[in-house]
Structures are given as C-alpha cells and as structure tokens.
mmCIF file of C-alpha atoms and ligand atoms in Angstrom:
data_model
loop_
_atom_site.group_PDB
_atom_site.id
_atom_site.type_symbol
_atom_site.label_atom_id
_atom_site.label_comp_id
_atom_site.label_asym_id
_atom_site.label_seq_id
_atom_site.Cartn_x
_atom_site.Cartn_y
_atom_site.Cartn_z
ATOM 1 C CA MET A 186 15.749 -12.201 -33.521
ATOM 2 C CA ASP A 187 18.177 -14.880 -32.299
ATOM 3 C CA GLY A 188 18.399 -16.439 -35.535
ATOM 4 C CA GLY A 189 14.900 -17.407 -35.601
ATOM 5 C CA ASN A 190 15.629 -21.082 -36.687
ATOM 6 C CA GLN A 191 14.407 -24.141 -35.015
ATOM 7 C CA SER A 192 17.048 -24.109 -32.285
ATOM 8 C CA ILE A 193 15.452 -24.919 -28.886
ATOM 9 C CA VAL A 194 15.179 -22.364 -26.287
ATOM 10 C CA SER A 195 16.572 -23.346 -22.966
ATOM 11 C CA GLU A 196 16.270 -20.046 -21.496
ATOM 12 C CA PHE A 197 14.114 -16.904 -21.392
ATOM 13 C CA VAL A 198 15.060 -13.225 -20.793
ATOM 14 C CA LEU A 199 12.920 -11.181 -18.256
ATOM 15 C CA LEU A 200 12.904 -7.688 -19.175
ATOM 16 C CA GLY A 201 11.844 -6.685 -15.394
ATOM 17 C CA LEU A 202 9.772 -3.909 -14.242
ATOM 18 C CA CYS A 203 11.746 -1.101 -15.555
ATOM 19 C CA GLN A 204 15.140 -0.314 -17.049
ATOM 20 C CA SER A 205 16.651 2.599 -15.208
ATOM 21 C CA TRP A 206 19.480 1.275 -12.732
ATOM 22 C CA ASN A 207 18.758 3.721 -9.908
ATOM 23 C CA VAL A 208 15.050 3.118 -9.798
ATOM 24 C CA GLN A 209 15.990 -0.814 -9.655
ATOM 25 C CA VAL A 210 18.141 -0.362 -6.790
ATOM 26 C CA LEU A 211 15.363 1.723 -5.181
ATOM 27 C CA LEU A 212 12.779 -1.143 -6.167
ATOM 28 C CA PHE A 213 15.255 -3.677 -4.682
ATOM 29 C CA MET A 214 14.975 -2.121 -1.338
ATOM 30 C CA VAL A 215 11.218 -1.531 -1.378
ATOM 31 C CA PHE A 216 10.238 -5.170 -2.415
ATOM 32 C CA LEU A 217 12.947 -6.743 0.003
ATOM 33 C CA MET A 218 11.381 -4.919 2.738
ATOM 34 C CA VAL A 219 7.658 -5.809 1.668
ATOM 35 C CA TYR A 220 8.968 -9.428 1.154
ATOM 36 C CA LEU A 221 10.272 -9.831 4.433
ATOM 37 C CA ILE A 222 6.941 -8.194 5.946
ATOM 38 C CA ILE A 223 4.897 -10.694 3.929
ATOM 39 C CA VAL A 224 6.720 -13.642 5.131
ATOM 40 C CA SER A 225 6.986 -12.511 8.819
ATOM 41 C CA GLY A 226 3.503 -11.357 9.039
ATOM 42 C CA ASN A 227 1.822 -14.400 7.472
ATOM 43 C CA THR A 228 3.974 -16.661 9.576
ATOM 44 C CA VAL A 229 3.016 -15.148 12.788
ATOM 45 C CA ILE A 230 -0.489 -15.440 11.734
ATOM 46 C CA VAL A 231 -0.362 -19.202 11.060
ATOM 47 C CA VAL A 232 1.809 -19.845 14.384
ATOM 48 C CA LEU A 233 -0.604 -17.578 16.461
ATOM 49 C CA ILE A 234 -3.861 -19.487 15.171
ATOM 50 C CA ILE A 235 -2.217 -22.945 15.432
ATOM 51 C CA THR A 236 -0.882 -22.586 18.841
ATOM 52 C CA ASP A 237 -3.789 -20.517 20.499
ATOM 53 C CA SER A 238 -6.721 -23.031 21.303
ATOM 54 C CA HIS A 239 -9.118 -19.841 21.438
ATOM 55 C CA LEU A 240 -8.733 -19.782 17.804
ATOM 56 C CA HIS A 241 -9.462 -23.266 16.781
ATOM 57 C CA SER A 242 -12.604 -22.502 14.861
ATOM 58 C CA PRO A 243 -13.196 -22.882 11.272
ATOM 59 C CA MET A 244 -13.045 -18.948 10.427
ATOM 60 C CA TYR A 245 -9.374 -18.917 12.086
ATOM 61 C CA PHE A 246 -8.286 -22.177 10.370
ATOM 62 C CA LEU A 247 -9.311 -20.597 7.018
ATOM 63 C CA LEU A 248 -7.351 -17.336 8.010
ATOM 64 C CA ALA A 249 -3.989 -19.344 8.624
ATOM 65 C CA ASN A 250 -4.643 -21.320 5.490
ATOM 66 C CA LEU A 251 -5.183 -17.828 3.829
ATOM 67 C CA SER A 252 -1.626 -16.545 5.144
ATOM 68 C CA PHE A 253 -0.051 -19.763 4.421
ATOM 69 C CA VAL A 254 -1.053 -19.500 0.873
ATOM 70 C CA ASP A 255 -0.080 -15.966 0.631
ATOM 71 C CA MET A 256 3.220 -16.591 1.816
ATOM 72 C CA TRP A 257 3.963 -19.244 -0.901
ATOM 73 C CA LEU A 258 2.033 -17.144 -3.658
ATOM 74 C CA SER A 259 4.483 -14.365 -3.170
ATOM 75 C CA SER A 260 7.574 -16.585 -2.599
ATOM 76 C CA VAL A 261 7.080 -18.030 -6.196
ATOM 77 C CA THR A 262 7.793 -14.602 -7.978
ATOM 78 C CA THR A 263 9.125 -12.190 -5.460
ATOM 79 C CA PRO A 264 12.666 -13.403 -4.449
ATOM 80 C CA LYS A 265 13.472 -13.964 -8.183
ATOM 81 C CA MET A 266 12.269 -10.451 -8.811
ATOM 82 C CA ILE A 267 14.185 -9.100 -6.045
ATOM 83 C CA THR A 268 17.391 -10.613 -7.137
ATOM 84 C CA ASP A 269 16.916 -9.697 -10.631
ATOM 85 C CA PHE A 270 16.714 -5.984 -9.725
ATOM 86 C CA LEU A 271 20.497 -6.052 -9.156
ATOM 87 C CA ARG A 272 21.331 -8.227 -12.125
ATOM 88 C CA GLU A 273 22.324 -7.073 -15.470
ATOM 89 C CA SER A 274 20.952 -9.982 -17.396
ATOM 90 C CA LYS A 275 17.751 -11.261 -15.943
ATOM 91 C CA THR A 276 17.401 -14.904 -17.389
ATOM 92 C CA ILE A 277 15.385 -17.815 -16.310
ATOM 93 C CA SER A 278 15.802 -21.367 -17.298
ATOM 94 C CA PHE A 279 13.125 -23.159 -19.288
ATOM 95 C CA GLY A 280 12.311 -25.247 -16.358
ATOM 96 C CA GLY A 281 12.274 -22.353 -13.967
ATOM 97 C CA CYS A 282 9.925 -20.552 -16.206
ATOM 98 C CA MET A 283 7.453 -23.707 -16.288
ATOM 99 C CA CYS A 284 7.858 -24.030 -12.475
ATOM 100 C CA GLN A 285 6.726 -20.581 -12.208
ATOM 101 C CA ILE A 286 3.847 -20.982 -14.170
ATOM 102 C CA LEU A 287 2.735 -24.128 -12.535
ATOM 103 C CA PHE A 288 2.975 -22.756 -8.977
ATOM 104 C CA VAL A 289 1.508 -19.401 -9.745
ATOM 105 C CA HIS A 290 -1.429 -21.102 -11.319
ATOM 106 C CA PHE A 291 -1.895 -23.813 -8.685
ATOM 107 C CA ILE A 292 -1.543 -21.384 -5.697
ATOM 108 C CA ALA A 293 -3.424 -18.457 -7.103
ATOM 109 C CA GLY A 294 -6.083 -20.768 -8.157
ATOM 110 C CA GLY A 295 -6.359 -22.498 -4.811
ATOM 111 C CA GLU A 296 -6.351 -19.030 -3.061
ATOM 112 C CA MET A 297 -9.302 -17.945 -5.194
ATOM 113 C CA VAL A 298 -11.441 -20.966 -4.042
ATOM 114 C CA LEU A 299 -10.073 -20.535 -0.567
ATOM 115 C CA LEU A 300 -11.482 -16.986 -0.619
ATOM 116 C CA VAL A 301 -14.858 -18.085 -1.783
ATOM 117 C CA VAL A 302 -14.958 -20.704 1.112
ATOM 118 C CA MET A 303 -14.002 -17.824 3.430
ATOM 119 C CA ALA A 304 -16.915 -15.713 2.109
ATOM 120 C CA TYR A 305 -19.350 -18.420 2.406
ATOM 121 C CA ASP A 306 -18.043 -19.132 6.057
ATOM 122 C CA ARG A 307 -18.927 -15.596 6.775
ATOM 123 C CA TYR A 308 -22.313 -16.037 5.053
ATOM 124 C CA VAL A 309 -23.315 -18.815 7.121
ATOM 125 C CA ALA A 310 -22.122 -17.070 10.287
ATOM 126 C CA ILE A 311 -23.992 -13.998 9.530
ATOM 127 C CA CYS A 312 -27.159 -15.135 7.808
ATOM 128 C CA LYS A 313 -27.593 -18.432 9.352
ATOM 129 C CA PRO A 314 -26.039 -18.029 12.860
ATOM 130 C CA LEU A 315 -28.299 -20.669 14.499
ATOM 131 C CA HIS A 316 -27.202 -23.390 12.145
ATOM 132 C CA TYR A 317 -23.515 -22.246 12.074
ATOM 133 C CA SER A 318 -21.931 -25.223 14.194
ATOM 134 C CA SER A 319 -23.758 -27.677 12.317
ATOM 135 C CA ILE A 320 -23.247 -26.329 8.752
ATOM 136 C CA MET A 321 -19.565 -25.540 9.211
ATOM 137 C CA SER A 322 -17.987 -28.412 11.200
ATOM 138 C CA LEU A 323 -14.638 -28.740 11.422
ATOM 139 C CA GLN A 324 -14.587 -31.786 9.355
ATOM 140 C CA LYS A 325 -16.515 -29.856 6.502
ATOM 141 C CA CYS A 326 -14.109 -27.068 6.751
ATOM 142 C CA THR A 327 -10.948 -29.324 6.272
ATOM 143 C CA GLY A 328 -13.094 -30.887 3.369
ATOM 144 C CA LEU A 329 -13.586 -27.437 1.839
ATOM 145 C CA VAL A 330 -9.825 -26.459 2.371
ATOM 146 C CA LEU A 331 -8.811 -29.640 0.582
ATOM 147 C CA ALA A 332 -11.173 -28.897 -2.169
ATOM 148 C CA SER A 333 -9.565 -25.534 -2.835
ATOM 149 C CA TRP A 334 -6.066 -27.159 -3.029
ATOM 150 C CA ILE A 335 -7.540 -29.783 -5.671
ATOM 151 C CA ALA A 336 -9.176 -27.147 -7.689
ATOM 152 C CA GLY A 337 -5.893 -25.097 -7.895
ATOM 153 C CA PHE A 338 -4.019 -28.348 -8.727
ATOM 154 C CA VAL A 339 -6.459 -29.306 -11.472
ATOM 155 C CA HIS A 340 -6.361 -25.967 -12.959
ATOM 156 C CA ALA A 341 -2.542 -25.650 -13.020
ATOM 157 C CA VAL A 342 -1.796 -29.203 -14.314
ATOM 158 C CA SER A 343 -4.377 -28.628 -17.342
ATOM 159 C CA GLN A 344 -2.600 -25.483 -18.240
ATOM 160 C CA MET A 345 0.925 -26.995 -17.963
ATOM 161 C CA ALA A 346 -0.001 -30.065 -20.032
ATOM 162 C CA VAL A 347 -0.499 -27.666 -23.018
ATOM 163 C CA ILE A 348 2.292 -25.394 -22.515
ATOM 164 C CA VAL A 349 5.106 -27.904 -22.072
ATOM 165 C CA GLN A 350 4.181 -29.285 -25.541
ATOM 166 C CA LEU A 351 4.522 -25.967 -27.299
ATOM 167 C CA PRO A 352 7.491 -25.317 -29.664
ATOM 168 C CA PHE A 353 9.760 -22.462 -28.467
ATOM 169 C CA CYS A 354 12.387 -21.554 -30.912
ATOM 170 C CA GLY A 355 12.590 -18.099 -31.739
ATOM 171 C CA PRO A 356 12.002 -14.906 -29.457
ATOM 172 C CA ARG A 357 12.669 -15.381 -25.798
ATOM 173 C CA GLU A 358 12.012 -12.103 -24.245
ATOM 174 C CA ILE A 359 9.326 -11.891 -21.664
ATOM 175 C CA ASP A 360 8.282 -8.262 -20.827
ATOM 176 C CA SER A 361 7.574 -8.808 -17.196
ATOM 177 C CA PHE A 362 9.424 -10.050 -13.860
ATOM 178 C CA PHE A 363 8.245 -13.507 -14.111
ATOM 179 C CA CYS A 364 6.871 -16.177 -16.777
ATOM 180 C CA ASP A 365 3.161 -15.811 -16.790
ATOM 181 C CA ILE A 366 0.958 -17.549 -19.377
ATOM 182 C CA PRO A 367 -0.036 -15.096 -21.662
ATOM 183 C CA LEU A 368 3.240 -13.882 -22.240
ATOM 184 C CA VAL A 369 5.031 -17.148 -22.543
ATOM 185 C CA VAL A 370 2.264 -18.590 -24.971
ATOM 186 C CA ARG A 371 2.908 -15.678 -27.341
ATOM 187 C CA LEU A 372 6.745 -16.842 -27.823
ATOM 188 C CA ALA A 373 5.890 -20.084 -29.016
ATOM 189 C CA CYS A 374 6.849 -20.758 -32.708
ATOM 190 C CA MET A 375 3.403 -21.304 -34.098
ATOM 191 C CA GLU A 376 0.082 -19.660 -34.917
ATOM 192 C CA SER A 377 -0.795 -19.438 -31.268
ATOM 193 C CA SER A 378 -3.742 -16.965 -31.070
ATOM 194 C CA ASN A 379 -6.379 -19.707 -30.772
ATOM 195 C CA LEU A 380 -4.376 -21.423 -28.115
ATOM 196 C CA GLU A 381 -3.623 -18.054 -26.271
ATOM 197 C CA ILE A 382 -7.588 -17.650 -26.118
ATOM 198 C CA LEU A 383 -8.019 -21.111 -24.955
ATOM 199 C CA MET A 384 -5.578 -20.655 -22.019
ATOM 200 C CA ASN A 385 -6.861 -17.306 -21.066
ATOM 201 C CA VAL A 386 -10.408 -18.893 -20.905
ATOM 202 C CA ASP A 387 -9.081 -21.636 -18.600
ATOM 203 C CA SER A 388 -7.731 -18.881 -16.052
ATOM 204 C CA GLY A 389 -10.522 -16.582 -16.893
ATOM 205 C CA VAL A 390 -13.434 -19.012 -16.083
ATOM 206 C CA VAL A 391 -11.730 -19.786 -12.745
ATOM 207 C CA ALA A 392 -11.341 -16.234 -11.720
ATOM 208 C CA VAL A 393 -14.775 -15.063 -13.009
ATOM 209 C CA THR A 394 -16.681 -17.896 -11.262
ATOM 210 C CA CYS A 395 -14.982 -17.288 -8.072
ATOM 211 C CA PHE A 396 -15.532 -13.578 -8.326
ATOM 212 C CA ILE A 397 -19.270 -13.798 -9.061
ATOM 213 C CA LEU A 398 -19.679 -16.325 -6.119
ATOM 214 C CA LEU A 399 -17.870 -13.880 -3.932
ATOM 215 C CA LEU A 400 -20.119 -11.117 -4.964
ATOM 216 C CA ILE A 401 -23.115 -13.256 -4.283
ATOM 217 C CA SER A 402 -21.995 -14.102 -0.713
ATOM 218 C CA TYR A 403 -20.989 -10.583 0.101
ATOM 219 C CA THR A 404 -24.434 -9.252 -0.990
ATOM 220 C CA TYR A 405 -26.311 -11.636 1.033
ATOM 221 C CA ILE A 406 -24.220 -10.666 4.023
ATOM 222 C CA LEU A 407 -24.447 -7.037 3.311
ATOM 223 C CA LEU A 408 -28.443 -7.261 2.814
ATOM 224 C CA THR A 409 -28.706 -9.411 6.271
ATOM 225 C CA VAL A 410 -26.533 -6.967 8.064
ATOM 226 C CA ARG A 411 -28.681 -4.025 6.891
ATOM 227 C CA GLN A 412 -31.894 -5.559 8.131
ATOM 228 C CA ASN A 413 -30.669 -6.363 11.641
ATOM 229 C CA SER A 414 -29.039 -2.939 11.775
ATOM 230 C CA LYS A 415 -28.860 -2.997 15.695
ATOM 231 C CA THR A 416 -26.576 -5.824 16.458
ATOM 232 C CA GLY A 417 -23.159 -4.851 15.456
ATOM 233 C CA ALA A 418 -24.231 -4.081 12.091
ATOM 234 C CA SER A 419 -21.524 -1.383 11.625
ATOM 235 C CA LYS A 420 -18.768 -3.764 12.534
ATOM 236 C CA ALA A 421 -19.764 -6.320 10.191
ATOM 237 C CA LEU A 422 -20.101 -3.866 7.516
ATOM 238 C CA SER A 423 -16.543 -2.459 7.918
ATOM 239 C CA THR A 424 -15.175 -6.171 8.052
ATOM 240 C CA CYS A 425 -17.171 -6.844 4.861
ATOM 241 C CA THR A 426 -15.836 -3.523 3.202
ATOM 242 C CA ALA A 427 -12.428 -4.485 4.071
ATOM 243 C CA HIS A 428 -12.765 -7.918 2.727
ATOM 244 C CA ILE A 429 -14.341 -6.621 -0.471
ATOM 245 C CA THR A 430 -11.453 -4.235 -0.963
ATOM 246 C CA VAL A 431 -9.024 -7.218 -0.938
ATOM 247 C CA VAL A 432 -11.056 -9.316 -3.273
ATOM 248 C CA VAL A 433 -11.205 -6.520 -5.737
ATOM 249 C CA LEU A 434 -7.346 -5.773 -5.680
ATOM 250 C CA PHE A 435 -6.707 -9.650 -6.099
ATOM 251 C CA PHE A 436 -9.399 -10.356 -8.657
ATOM 252 C CA GLY A 437 -9.517 -6.986 -10.466
ATOM 253 C CA PRO A 438 -5.737 -7.586 -11.842
ATOM 254 C CA CYS A 439 -6.411 -11.301 -12.735
ATOM 255 C CA ILE A 440 -9.635 -10.664 -14.530
ATOM 256 C CA PHE A 441 -8.100 -7.670 -16.363
ATOM 257 C CA ILE A 442 -4.902 -9.778 -17.555
ATOM 258 C CA TYR A 443 -6.694 -12.891 -18.347
ATOM 259 C CA VAL A 444 -10.169 -12.007 -19.545
ATOM 260 C CA TRP A 445 -9.670 -8.317 -21.163
ATOM 261 C CA PRO A 446 -9.424 -8.662 -24.753
ATOM 262 C CA LEU A 447 -6.913 -5.854 -25.487
ATOM 263 C CA SER A 448 -3.709 -6.461 -23.315
ATOM 264 C CA ILE A 449 -1.470 -3.751 -22.814
ATOM 265 C CA THR A 450 2.018 -5.242 -21.648
ATOM 266 C CA TRP A 451 3.147 -2.308 -19.163
ATOM 267 C CA VAL A 452 -0.311 -2.338 -17.692
ATOM 268 C CA ASP A 453 -0.367 -6.197 -17.315
ATOM 269 C CA LYS A 454 2.950 -5.938 -15.945
ATOM 270 C CA PHE A 455 2.115 -3.341 -13.432
ATOM 271 C CA LEU A 456 -1.132 -5.499 -12.408
ATOM 272 C CA SER A 457 0.751 -8.523 -11.860
ATOM 273 C CA VAL A 458 2.451 -6.853 -9.039
ATOM 274 C CA PHE A 459 -0.777 -6.664 -7.281
ATOM 275 C CA TYR A 460 -1.878 -10.324 -7.249
ATOM 276 C CA SER A 461 1.757 -11.497 -6.600
ATOM 277 C CA VAL A 462 2.745 -8.798 -3.918
ATOM 278 C CA ILE A 463 0.297 -6.483 -2.809
ATOM 279 C CA THR A 464 -2.441 -8.968 -1.877
ATOM 280 C CA PRO A 465 -0.332 -11.238 0.219
ATOM 281 C CA LEU A 466 0.709 -8.116 2.029
ATOM 282 C CA LEU A 467 -2.666 -6.729 2.430
ATOM 283 C CA ASN A 468 -4.357 -9.980 3.367
ATOM 284 C CA PRO A 469 -2.964 -10.526 6.820
ATOM 285 C CA ALA A 470 -3.428 -6.885 7.695
ATOM 286 C CA ILE A 471 -6.887 -6.695 6.672
ATOM 287 C CA TYR A 472 -8.393 -9.974 7.482
ATOM 288 C CA THR A 473 -6.552 -10.611 10.730
ATOM 289 C CA LEU A 474 -4.991 -7.600 12.348
ATOM 290 C CA ARG A 475 -8.091 -5.828 12.370
ATOM 291 C CA ASN A 476 -9.669 -8.739 14.210
ATOM 292 C CA LYS A 477 -10.429 -8.219 17.961
ATOM 293 C CA GLU A 478 -9.746 -12.016 18.765
ATOM 294 C CA MET A 479 -6.615 -11.903 16.891
ATOM 295 C CA LYS A 480 -5.301 -8.755 18.740
ATOM 296 C CA SER A 481 -5.994 -10.361 22.148
ATOM 297 C CA ALA A 482 -4.187 -13.520 20.983
ATOM 298 C CA MET A 483 -1.066 -11.615 20.177
ATOM 299 C CA LYS A 484 -1.419 -9.997 23.465
ATOM 300 C CA ARG A 485 -1.659 -13.578 25.316
ATOM 301 C CA PHE A 486 1.323 -14.675 23.127
ATOM 302 C CA ARG A 487 3.608 -11.677 24.238
ATOM 303 C CA ASN A 488 2.268 -12.131 27.888
ATOM 304 C CA TYR A 489 3.494 -15.689 27.795
ATOM 305 C CA ASP A 490 6.797 -14.638 26.562
ATOM 306 C CA SER A 491 7.407 -11.773 29.262
ATOM 307 C CA LYS A 492 6.217 -13.694 32.073
ATOM 308 C CA GLY A 493 8.695 -16.519 31.022
ATOM 309 C CA ASN A 494 6.991 -19.357 33.103
ATOM 310 C CA ASN A 495 4.434 -20.114 30.353
ATOM 311 C CA VAL A 496 6.945 -20.197 27.617
ATOM 312 C CA GLN A 497 7.512 -23.963 28.352
ATOM 313 C CA LYS A 498 4.065 -24.794 28.126
ATOM 314 C CA PHE A 499 3.701 -22.614 24.834
ATOM 315 C CA HIS A 500 6.542 -24.767 23.191
ATOM 316 C CA GLU A 501 4.977 -27.955 24.313
ATOM 317 C CA ARG A 502 1.705 -26.833 22.820
ATOM 318 C CA PHE A 503 3.424 -25.732 19.664
ATOM 319 C CA ILE A 504 5.243 -28.904 19.182
ATOM 320 C CA ASN A 505 2.059 -30.997 19.836
ATOM 321 C CA THR A 506 0.155 -29.112 17.135
ATOM 322 C CA TRP A 507 2.832 -30.071 14.657
ATOM 323 C CA THR A 508 3.276 -33.716 15.581
ATOM 324 C CA LEU A 509 -0.425 -34.656 15.851
HETATM 325 C C1 LIG B 705 -5.920 -25.333 7.314
HETATM 326 O O1 LIG B 705 -7.245 -25.722 7.573
HETATM 327 C C2 LIG B 705 -7.379 -27.008 8.170
HETATM 328 C C3 LIG B 705 -8.443 -27.392 8.690
HETATM 329 O O2 LIG B 705 -9.557 -26.557 8.590
HETATM 330 C C4 LIG B 705 -6.420 -26.971 9.611
HETATM 331 O O3 LIG B 705 -6.447 -28.139 10.317
HETATM 332 C C5 LIG B 705 -4.903 -26.507 9.164
HETATM 333 O O4 LIG B 705 -4.292 -26.356 10.269
HETATM 334 C C6 LIG B 705 -4.889 -25.354 8.430
HETATM 335 N N1 LIG B 705 -3.479 -25.194 7.877
HETATM 336 C C7 LIG B 705 -2.824 -23.887 8.127
HETATM 337 C C8 LIG B 705 -1.436 -23.945 7.657
HETATM 338 O O5 LIG B 705 -3.061 -23.240 9.124
#
C-alpha cells in the first residue's frame, strides 16, 4: 500500500460506518441526538441519586456508577465518530488511536465487572433479603465499585503494554469508526496471528467470565422469584428480564467480536455500535427510568424547582455531596 517499507505510521485512516455522503449526514444527525440523550440522561441520573437522600443505598449508588461509566464509555468513541461523519478524510493519530483502545477497554472492562456487582446486589436483595443490610453494607459496596475499576484498569493496561510495542509500518486503514484491538493488531507488520489470538483471549476471558457470573446470578434470582410467586414476583420478573436484555445487548457483541473465531468486518463494525452507543443509551432507560423510586425522586426534584423555596436547600445539598 503506502510504500510498505519501514516508515513508521503516525496516523491511521478510519473507514467509518459507510461510504455514502447522504447516509453519513443522516447518521450524523441521528448519532448527535443519541449522544446528547446519553450524556443528559446519564447526568440526570447521577445528579438525582447523589442529591436525593432517599436514594442513598447500595443499589442506587451502583446505578449512579453505571450511568457515570456509560457516559464515559460512549464519550470515548462517539464524538469522534460524529464529527468524522462530516469529514472527507477520517484520520486518527497514533496516540489518539492508542488512547481509544486504552479507555474503551478500561471503561468497558470496568463496566462488565460493575454489572456483575449489580447482579450480585440484586441476588442478595432477592434471595437473602434478611441478611441484605449486613452483606451489602455501604462500605462493601464502595469496595466492590473500586474493584471493578481496578479490574478494568489491569485489563486495559495489560493489553496496552503489548500493543504499543508492535511495529506499524504498512497499511493503515481501519475498517471501523474507532480503533479497536483486533483491527489494529492486524495492521502490525509482523506475523501477528498468534498475538491476535492472545489479545482476543484477554478480552474474551473478561467478557465470558462476567457473562457466566451474570447468568448464574440471574438464574438464582429467577428461581427464587418463581418460588415465592405471591410477593411481587411479576414485578421482579419484569425487572430481571429488562436487565437480562441489556446484558445480552452489551455482552453479545463483545463476545462475538473477541471470541468468535471467524470475524466478518462489517458485522463487527455494526456490532461495536451496540456496546459503544446503544447500551449507554438503554441502560438509564432500563435500569433507572422504569424504577418507581427513581420516578418519585424525579417528581421531588421537579417540585423543588417549581416551588422555588427549596431550590436553595437543594443547591446546598448538591454542593455538600461534592465537597464531602
Ligand atoms: C459510586 O459508588 C460509590 C460507593 O458505593 C458512591 O459513593 C459514589 O457516589 C458512586 N459514584 C457515582 C458517580 O455515582
């Protein structure tokens, strides 16, 4: 391609989601809207949970963390994708590319563990309700959140340590809208098939382990719910079904991209939209907005504003939670 000699690649070319100009303008508008909804929706959830003392319990702290993580996950790839829709040549610098890889894996890895923590929290609440407050203390919850960040960090850095050492000299076209490991490793000028497998195993192990743990928790939850069919079983069932839907939409594409041996580029490209855009959009809707407590928190929040007299108090509380 570009000479193919030992010149060092300083930037990569992203081929984007599609070629047609009209479709790209349409996608620009659609994804811009979606991204604005992701950022505002998730911000509202974080602010509501932090400021409303009714919601200061492990479950809601975990939800707030999920919203926080989702917002950043989509912010790593989506703004670049959106501006690229209107660009003729979609390039990304070598450093930018490495940053995308690092942060996508850091955040997505952390999010996967966080989803497991949330499922575990629900498992304890539903299957061991009498021991909930002793098993899931606020302290333990914070520890688990911290653990999920550390897991994501270790995962991302271990991948990064290998990738930055690869020689890139030849082709520099990435057939996607962001730099992802399988596509980038394929561009290295070396016999990279073993390495590619190794890297995919790293991501695959994280995704599959979390997925199996999630399946186990939800199976336990569903079994328990079926046994005590009197007490709000149908409500718990619908909540669970919604959670499982999100989990499948998030993990399905990741597992397909990293674990499935045959990769078809356009399918991978399409699937990566799911975990970088669709899940951050759906999570707030499914985990939070269907939740009764969150709905009444929103009502309280609005009442504060319309009455006016409580706004002062609200701001005080808001500032306190940030400075404490
Ligand atoms: C994440 O969870 C911790 C502890 O459970 C909580 O203190 C913190 O406020 C949460 N972070 C966000 C951004 O919601």
